[in-house]
Amino acid sequence: MTRAAAPSPLIAFAVAALGIAVFSSMDAVMKGLVLALGAYGALTWRMVAGVVVSAIPYALSRPARPGGAAMRLHAMRAVVAAIMAFLFFWGLGRVPMAQAIGLSFIAPIIALFLAALILKERITRATLIASFMAFGGVLVILFGQSRADLGPDALWGALAILTSALFYAWNLILMRQQSLIAGPAEVAFFQSLLVAILYLVPAPLLLDLPPIELAPELILAALLATVSLFLLSWAYGRAQANYLAPTEYTGFLWAAFWGWLVFGEQVSFFTVAGAALIVGGCVIAARRRDAAPVADTEAQLP
């Protein structure tokens, strides 16, 4: 029996970029919810809705019971994601979307070196050039943002997002490890379920019922998050983390667009110049011609 050919790395790169676009759209919905409900309330109700949304495709896939190694990864990533998400969305409520995403772009740079350290992946010259070119674009954007008067809360929001980026870098590595031993439906469901459980622990003291008129936005945010998890899990199961990490930079373009369209946040010359560098870096990364093989699964398990 002939084994089916694996998808090309370029297809995995495109799917990962689509996943980032969907996730960035979710960020725009979540910013509105954070302003209305606070970071904890918005995240908790979104994760509860996400359990329902992700449970449907997971149940339809007739899943086998996850093994011990998979459950350890699901639990570890849930803890990292819970901290990461709260810090990011708390900060997002205090700074423009483009600046928030720009600050978070330190994560893929950290992830490149974590992938080499933890997953034993090779860092190529093209990957480094692409990542640092894109990061240079982020610096240009942040220089422009620093000239704007964002108010006293902006500094605390920026610090929260930078801290979130450290956890996000680790999250990228865990996502790669998850995707090698679990399907997208399983990853999306357990991510939503376990993070929801963590957020519900202090619920008796901190959580209020949201207004009924916000229910469509919560469901939309959960749906977008689930779709993004599916796409990213599929891509990270078929190409190396250090190859896909530069797709994170495309999120800035979407953040600038949604920030302008929904919240009236202006896009400056520095934003356009930085975005050009970001896109250029991603083009270089996408044109890498090696096979980006999937590393041995057992060697990467915790």
Coordinates of C-alpha atoms in Angstrom, one line a residue:
M1 CA 0.0 0.0 0.0
T2 CA 1.4 3.4 -1.1
R3 CA 1.8 5.9 1.7
A4 CA 0.2 9.2 1.0
A5 CA 2.6 12.1 0.4
A6 CA 2.9 14.6 3.3
P7 CA 1.7 18.2 2.6
S8 CA 4.5 20.5 1.5
P9 CA 5.9 22.9 4.2
L10 CA 4.5 25.8 2.2
I11 CA 1.0 24.5 2.6
A12 CA 1.6 24.2 6.3
F13 CA 2.9 27.8 6.4
A14 CA -0.2 29.1 4.6
V15 CA -2.5 27.2 7.0
A16 CA -0.6 28.6 10.0
A17 CA -0.9 32.1 8.6
L18 CA -4.7 31.6 8.1
G19 CA -4.9 30.4 11.7
I20 CA -3.2 33.6 12.9
A21 CA -5.6 35.7 10.8
V22 CA -8.6 34.0 12.4
F23 CA -7.0 34.4 15.9
S24 CA -6.3 38.1 15.3
S25 CA -10.0 38.5 14.4
M26 CA -10.9 36.9 17.7
D27 CA -8.6 39.4 19.4
A28 CA -10.7 42.3 18.0
V29 CA -13.9 40.6 19.4
M30 CA -12.2 40.0 22.7
K31 CA -11.0 43.6 23.1
G32 CA -14.6 44.7 23.0
L33 CA -15.6 42.1 25.5
V34 CA -12.7 43.0 27.8
L35 CA -13.8 46.6 27.8
A36 CA -17.3 45.5 28.7
L37 CA -16.6 42.6 31.2
G38 CA -13.0 42.9 32.3
A39 CA -10.3 40.5 31.3
Y40 CA -11.3 37.7 33.7
G41 CA -15.0 37.8 32.9
A42 CA -14.5 38.0 29.2
L43 CA -11.9 35.2 29.1
T44 CA -13.9 32.9 31.4
W45 CA -17.2 33.1 29.5
R46 CA -15.3 32.8 26.2
M47 CA -13.6 29.6 27.4
V48 CA -17.0 28.2 28.7
A49 CA -18.5 28.9 25.2
G50 CA -15.4 27.4 23.7
V51 CA -15.9 24.1 25.5
V52 CA -19.3 23.8 23.9
V53 CA -18.1 24.8 20.4
S54 CA -15.1 22.5 20.4
A55 CA -16.9 19.6 22.0
I56 CA -19.1 19.1 18.9
P57 CA -16.3 18.3 16.3
Y58 CA -14.4 16.3 19.0
A59 CA -17.4 14.1 19.7
L60 CA -18.1 13.6 16.0
S61 CA -14.6 12.4 15.5
R62 CA -15.3 9.4 17.8
P63 CA -12.1 10.0 19.8
A64 CA -10.1 7.4 21.6
R65 CA -9.2 8.2 25.2
P66 CA -6.0 10.3 25.2
G67 CA -2.9 8.6 26.6
G68 CA -1.0 9.8 29.6
A69 CA 1.7 11.7 27.6
A70 CA -1.0 13.6 25.7
M71 CA -2.9 14.5 28.8
R72 CA 0.3 15.8 30.5
L73 CA 0.8 18.0 27.5
H74 CA -2.8 19.2 27.4
A75 CA -2.6 20.1 31.1
M76 CA 0.8 21.8 30.8
R77 CA -0.3 23.9 27.9
A78 CA -3.6 24.8 29.6
V79 CA -1.7 26.3 32.6
V80 CA 0.6 28.2 30.3
A81 CA -2.3 29.4 28.0
A82 CA -4.4 30.5 31.0
I83 CA -1.6 32.8 32.3
M84 CA -0.6 33.9 28.8
A85 CA -4.2 34.8 27.8
F86 CA -5.1 36.7 30.9
L87 CA -2.0 38.9 30.8
F88 CA -2.4 39.5 27.1
F89 CA -6.1 40.5 27.2
W90 CA -5.7 42.6 30.3
G91 CA -3.0 44.5 28.5
L92 CA -5.0 44.6 25.3
G93 CA -7.7 46.6 27.1
R94 CA -5.1 49.3 27.8
V95 CA -3.2 49.7 24.5
P96 CA -4.0 49.8 20.8
M97 CA -4.4 46.5 19.1
A98 CA -1.4 47.1 16.8
Q99 CA 0.9 47.9 19.6
A100 CA -0.3 44.9 21.6
I101 CA 0.4 42.5 18.8
G102 CA 3.7 44.3 18.1
L103 CA 4.9 43.8 21.6
S104 CA 3.9 40.2 21.5
F105 CA 6.2 39.6 18.5
I106 CA 9.1 38.9 20.8
A107 CA 7.6 35.5 21.4
P108 CA 8.5 33.9 18.0
I109 CA 12.1 35.0 18.4
I110 CA 12.2 33.3 21.8
A111 CA 10.4 30.3 20.3
L112 CA 13.1 29.8 17.7
F113 CA 15.7 29.2 20.4
L114 CA 13.3 27.2 22.6
A115 CA 12.6 24.9 19.6
A116 CA 16.3 24.3 19.2
L117 CA 16.8 23.7 22.9
I118 CA 13.7 21.5 23.6
L119 CA 12.8 20.0 20.2
K120 CA 16.3 19.8 18.8
E121 CA 15.2 21.7 15.6
R122 CA 17.8 23.3 13.4
I123 CA 17.9 27.1 13.1
T124 CA 18.8 28.0 9.5
R125 CA 20.2 31.3 8.3
A126 CA 17.0 32.0 6.3
T127 CA 14.9 31.5 9.5
L128 CA 17.1 33.9 11.5
I129 CA 17.1 36.5 8.7
A130 CA 13.3 36.3 8.3
S131 CA 12.6 36.5 12.0
F132 CA 15.0 39.4 12.8
M133 CA 13.8 41.3 9.7
A134 CA 10.3 41.0 10.9
F135 CA 11.3 41.9 14.4
G136 CA 13.0 45.0 13.0
G137 CA 9.6 45.9 11.6
V138 CA 8.1 45.6 15.0
L139 CA 10.8 48.0 16.4
V140 CA 9.9 50.6 13.8
I141 CA 6.3 50.3 14.7
L142 CA 7.0 50.6 18.4
F143 CA 9.1 53.7 17.8
G144 CA 6.1 55.3 16.1
Q145 CA 3.7 54.2 18.9
S146 CA 6.1 55.6 21.5
R147 CA 5.5 59.1 20.1
A148 CA 1.7 58.8 20.8
D149 CA 0.1 59.8 24.1
L150 CA -1.5 56.6 25.3
G151 CA -2.1 57.5 28.9
P152 CA -0.7 56.2 32.2
D153 CA -2.3 52.7 31.9
A154 CA -0.4 52.0 28.6
L155 CA 2.8 51.2 30.4
W156 CA 1.2 48.6 32.6
G157 CA -0.6 47.2 29.6
A158 CA 2.7 46.9 27.7
L159 CA 4.4 45.2 30.6
A160 CA 1.6 42.7 30.9
I161 CA 1.8 41.9 27.1
L162 CA 5.6 41.5 27.2
T163 CA 5.2 39.0 30.1
S164 CA 2.5 37.2 28.2
A165 CA 4.9 36.9 25.2
L166 CA 7.3 34.9 27.3
F167 CA 4.5 32.4 28.1
Y168 CA 3.4 32.5 24.4
A169 CA 6.9 31.4 23.3
W170 CA 6.6 28.3 25.5
N171 CA 3.0 27.8 24.2
L172 CA 4.3 27.6 20.6
I173 CA 6.7 24.7 21.6
L174 CA 4.0 22.9 23.5
M175 CA 1.6 23.3 20.6
R176 CA 4.2 21.6 18.4
Q177 CA 4.6 18.7 20.9
Q178 CA 0.8 18.4 21.2
S179 CA 0.3 18.3 17.4
L180 CA 2.7 15.4 17.0
I181 CA 0.6 13.0 19.2
A182 CA -3.0 14.5 19.2
G183 CA -5.4 15.5 16.4
P184 CA -6.7 19.1 16.0
A185 CA -10.1 18.2 17.5
E186 CA -8.6 16.8 20.6
V187 CA -6.2 19.7 21.0
A188 CA -8.9 22.3 20.6
F189 CA -11.3 20.6 23.0
F190 CA -8.9 19.9 25.8
Q191 CA -7.4 23.4 25.5
S192 CA -10.8 24.9 26.0
L193 CA -11.9 22.5 28.7
L194 CA -8.9 22.7 30.9
V195 CA -8.4 26.4 30.6
A196 CA -12.1 26.9 31.4
I197 CA -11.7 24.8 34.6
L198 CA -8.7 26.9 35.7
Y199 CA -10.6 30.1 35.2
L200 CA -13.7 28.8 37.0
V201 CA -11.9 28.0 40.2
P202 CA -12.2 31.6 41.5
A203 CA -15.6 32.1 39.8
P204 CA -17.7 32.2 43.0
L205 CA -15.8 35.2 44.2
L206 CA -15.0 37.0 40.9
L207 CA -17.4 36.0 38.1
D208 CA -20.6 37.8 37.2
L209 CA -23.2 36.8 34.6
P210 CA -22.7 38.7 31.3
P211 CA -25.5 40.8 29.8
I212 CA -27.5 38.6 27.4
E213 CA -26.8 41.0 24.5
L214 CA -23.1 40.0 24.7
A215 CA -23.9 36.3 24.1
P216 CA -23.4 36.5 20.3
E217 CA -19.9 38.1 20.7
L218 CA -18.9 35.5 23.3
I219 CA -20.0 32.7 20.9
L220 CA -18.2 34.4 18.0
A221 CA -15.0 34.7 20.0
A222 CA -15.2 31.0 21.0
L223 CA -15.9 29.9 17.4
L224 CA -12.9 32.0 16.1
A225 CA -10.6 30.7 18.8
T226 CA -11.6 27.0 18.1
V227 CA -11.1 27.4 14.3
S228 CA -7.7 29.0 14.9
L229 CA -6.7 26.1 17.2
F230 CA -7.7 23.6 14.5
L231 CA -5.7 25.3 11.8
L232 CA -2.6 25.9 13.9
S233 CA -2.6 22.4 15.3
W234 CA -2.9 21.0 11.8
A235 CA 0.0 23.1 10.6
Y236 CA 2.3 22.5 13.6
G237 CA 1.8 18.8 13.1
R238 CA 3.3 19.0 9.6
A239 CA 6.1 21.5 9.8
Q240 CA 8.7 22.5 12.4
A241 CA 8.0 25.2 14.9
N242 CA 11.0 27.3 13.9
Y243 CA 9.7 27.3 10.3
L244 CA 6.1 28.3 11.2
A245 CA 7.0 30.9 14.0
P246 CA 7.4 33.8 11.5
T247 CA 3.7 33.5 10.5
E248 CA 3.0 35.1 13.9
Y249 CA 4.1 38.4 12.5
T250 CA 1.2 38.5 10.0
G251 CA -1.0 39.0 13.0
F252 CA 0.1 42.6 13.2
L253 CA -1.5 43.4 9.8
W254 CA -4.8 42.1 11.0
A255 CA -4.5 43.9 14.3
A256 CA -3.9 47.2 12.6
F257 CA -6.9 46.5 10.3
W258 CA -9.3 45.5 13.0
G259 CA -8.0 48.3 15.4
W260 CA -8.7 50.9 12.7
L261 CA -12.1 49.4 11.6
V262 CA -13.6 48.6 15.0
F263 CA -11.9 51.0 17.5
G264 CA -10.9 53.9 15.3
E265 CA -7.1 53.4 16.0
Q266 CA -5.0 55.2 13.5
V267 CA -2.3 53.5 11.4
S268 CA 0.8 55.7 11.1
F269 CA 3.7 55.8 8.6
F270 CA 5.8 53.9 11.1
T271 CA 3.1 51.2 11.1
V272 CA 3.1 50.9 7.3
A273 CA 6.9 50.8 7.2
G274 CA 7.1 48.2 9.9
A275 CA 4.4 46.1 8.3
A276 CA 6.5 46.1 5.0
L277 CA 9.4 44.6 6.9
I278 CA 7.2 42.1 8.6
V279 CA 5.7 40.9 5.3
G280 CA 9.2 40.7 3.8
G281 CA 10.4 38.5 6.6
C282 CA 7.5 36.2 6.2
V283 CA 8.1 35.9 2.4
I284 CA 11.7 34.9 3.1
A285 CA 10.6 32.3 5.6
A286 CA 7.9 30.9 3.3
R287 CA 10.4 30.4 0.5
R288 CA 12.6 28.1 2.5
R289 CA 13.1 25.0 0.4
D290 CA 14.0 22.2 2.8
A291 CA 11.4 19.6 3.7
A292 CA 10.9 20.8 7.3
P293 CA 10.6 17.3 8.4
V294 CA 8.5 16.3 11.5
A295 CA 11.0 15.3 14.2
D296 CA 10.8 12.0 16.1
T297 CA 7.8 12.1 18.4
E298 CA 9.1 10.2 21.3
A299 CA 12.2 12.4 21.6
Q300 CA 10.0 15.4 22.1
L301 CA 7.7 14.2 24.8
P302 CA 8.0 15.7 28.3

